[in-house]
Amino acid sequence: MNRNHRTAILLIGLLALVGGCSDDDPAKAEPAPILTITNSWGNEAEADHNFNFASGEDGETSGAFTGEEVTPDNDDFDLTGSWSNGRVEFTVQRDEDVTWVARFTEDNPTRLEFESGEEQLVLLLGG
């Protein structure tokens, strides 16, 4: 085996070793955070604006829920949603449906920051 072949083999082995240490290795990935969503959640900016969520899949990394939004004028609107991989999304059924999306990185957050287009909604657990 000549010197060029040995160098090529060493280079291939080194690249394989470095590639095996990648942060993208699924075995090293952090597990998705869990969510317990069943509760009343209040709008941080508006005390009389609440969301009631209910799920039979609380404490899991993914699941679905139903509920209602109760506005300060005591109007209520049905909603449906789900969560998975640190992302929670729900849609309120109004004259024009409104979909809110939030991301979370810790298990069972007590504060969720949602966006819908350019609007923001911060919900506090038990609010």
Tab-separated table of C-alpha atoms in Angstrom:
chain	number	residue	atom	x	y	z
A	1	MET	CA	0.000	0.000	0.000
A	2	ASN	CA	1.521	3.290	-0.994
A	3	ARG	CA	1.570	6.477	1.004
A	4	ASN	CA	-1.387	8.072	-0.911
A	5	HIS	CA	-3.617	5.080	-0.186
A	6	ARG	CA	-2.756	5.158	3.539
A	7	THR	CA	-3.446	8.900	3.661
A	8	ALA	CA	-6.813	8.442	1.912
A	9	ILE	CA	-7.803	5.635	4.298
A	10	LEU	CA	-6.816	7.708	7.341
A	11	LEU	CA	-8.749	10.708	6.008
A	12	ILE	CA	-11.893	8.599	5.384
A	13	GLY	CA	-11.633	7.113	8.893
A	14	LEU	CA	-11.217	10.557	10.452
A	15	LEU	CA	-14.229	11.926	8.557
A	16	ALA	CA	-16.338	8.944	9.652
A	17	LEU	CA	-15.304	9.482	13.268
A	18	VAL	CA	-16.088	13.218	13.177
A	19	GLY	CA	-19.412	12.589	11.407
A	20	GLY	CA	-20.416	10.131	14.136
A	21	CYS	CA	-20.038	12.867	16.763
A	22	SER	CA	-22.484	15.243	15.093
A	23	ASP	CA	-25.004	17.130	17.262
A	24	ASP	CA	-27.656	15.994	14.771
A	25	ASP	CA	-27.362	12.417	16.049
A	26	PRO	CA	-30.975	11.358	16.901
A	27	ALA	CA	-29.718	9.240	19.803
A	28	LYS	CA	-28.390	12.427	21.449
A	29	ALA	CA	-31.487	14.560	20.792
A	30	GLU	CA	-33.331	15.974	23.776
A	31	PRO	CA	-36.775	14.489	24.329
A	32	ALA	CA	-39.743	16.694	23.432
A	33	PRO	CA	-41.147	18.618	26.398
A	34	ILE	CA	-44.390	17.418	27.965
A	35	LEU	CA	-47.471	19.547	28.444
A	36	THR	CA	-50.312	19.452	30.946
A	37	ILE	CA	-52.774	21.824	29.350
A	38	THR	CA	-56.071	21.040	31.120
A	39	ASN	CA	-56.884	24.134	33.145
A	40	SER	CA	-58.047	27.709	32.895
A	41	TRP	CA	-55.504	30.026	31.271
A	42	GLY	CA	-55.784	33.804	31.542
A	43	ASN	CA	-54.711	36.507	29.130
A	44	GLU	CA	-51.786	38.329	30.766
A	45	ALA	CA	-52.868	41.663	29.236
A	46	GLU	CA	-56.599	41.383	29.979
A	47	ALA	CA	-57.751	39.884	33.297
A	48	ASP	CA	-61.301	39.058	32.158
A	49	HIS	CA	-60.189	37.189	29.023
A	50	ASN	CA	-59.832	33.443	29.699
A	51	PHE	CA	-59.262	30.211	27.848
A	52	ASN	CA	-60.363	26.846	29.232
A	53	PHE	CA	-58.537	23.833	27.825
A	54	ALA	CA	-59.313	20.137	28.404
A	55	SER	CA	-57.335	17.104	27.266
A	56	GLY	CA	-57.219	13.421	28.093
A	57	GLU	CA	-53.562	13.369	27.028
A	58	ASP	CA	-52.054	15.691	29.650
A	59	GLY	CA	-48.466	15.016	30.649
A	60	GLU	CA	-47.488	13.678	27.220
A	61	THR	CA	-45.152	15.018	24.515
A	62	SER	CA	-48.101	15.319	22.135
A	63	GLY	CA	-51.856	15.404	22.329
A	64	ALA	CA	-55.072	17.168	21.421
A	65	PHE	CA	-57.459	19.366	23.369
A	66	THR	CA	-60.769	21.180	23.174
A	67	GLY	CA	-62.063	24.137	25.083
A	68	GLU	CA	-63.516	27.598	24.958
A	69	GLU	CA	-62.460	31.214	24.923
A	70	VAL	CA	-64.412	33.540	27.262
A	71	THR	CA	-64.067	37.210	26.338
A	72	PRO	CA	-64.376	40.171	28.737
A	73	ASP	CA	-67.922	40.678	27.344
A	74	ASN	CA	-68.763	37.082	28.426
A	75	ASP	CA	-68.973	35.854	24.849
A	76	ASP	CA	-67.675	32.331	24.470
A	77	PHE	CA	-66.219	30.583	21.456
A	78	ASP	CA	-65.309	26.919	21.003
A	79	LEU	CA	-61.730	25.985	20.233
A	80	THR	CA	-59.703	22.934	19.259
A	81	GLY	CA	-55.965	22.417	19.370
A	82	SER	CA	-52.999	20.123	19.692
A	83	TRP	CA	-49.371	20.048	20.767
A	84	SER	CA	-46.282	18.158	19.653
A	85	ASN	CA	-42.501	18.627	19.752
A	86	GLY	CA	-42.695	21.775	21.882
A	87	ARG	CA	-45.293	23.486	19.689
A	88	VAL	CA	-48.882	24.123	20.713
A	89	GLU	CA	-51.542	25.398	18.322
A	90	PHE	CA	-55.221	26.102	18.726
A	91	THR	CA	-57.980	27.573	16.597
A	92	VAL	CA	-60.874	29.580	18.027
A	93	GLN	CA	-64.079	29.172	16.027
A	94	ARG	CA	-65.377	32.711	15.567
A	95	ASP	CA	-67.017	34.387	12.557
A	96	GLU	CA	-63.477	34.259	11.186
A	97	ASP	CA	-61.418	31.488	12.786
A	98	VAL	CA	-58.295	32.618	14.648
A	99	THR	CA	-55.312	30.266	14.995
A	100	TRP	CA	-52.718	30.818	17.740
A	101	VAL	CA	-49.274	29.147	17.825
A	102	ALA	CA	-46.725	28.978	20.655
A	103	ARG	CA	-43.428	27.205	21.263
A	104	PHE	CA	-42.251	25.851	24.611
A	105	THR	CA	-39.003	24.198	25.648
A	106	GLU	CA	-39.590	23.160	29.247
A	107	ASP	CA	-41.959	20.575	30.692
A	108	ASN	CA	-45.333	21.921	31.807
A	109	PRO	CA	-44.864	25.651	31.258
A	110	THR	CA	-47.100	28.006	33.233
A	111	ARG	CA	-46.752	30.795	30.646
A	112	LEU	CA	-47.262	30.392	26.900
A	113	GLU	CA	-46.544	33.121	24.345
A	114	PHE	CA	-48.784	32.754	21.294
A	115	GLU	CA	-48.765	34.510	17.936
A	116	SER	CA	-51.412	34.846	15.266
A	117	GLY	CA	-50.103	36.815	12.326
A	118	GLU	CA	-48.662	39.927	13.957
A	119	GLU	CA	-50.824	39.667	17.087
A	120	GLN	CA	-49.518	38.280	20.363
A	121	LEU	CA	-51.323	36.589	23.230
A	122	VAL	CA	-49.643	35.567	26.478
A	123	LEU	CA	-51.541	33.000	28.542
A	124	LEU	CA	-50.855	32.301	32.212
A	125	LEU	CA	-51.828	29.021	33.842
A	126	GLY	CA	-54.719	29.437	36.258
A	127	GLY	CA	-55.098	33.041	35.095
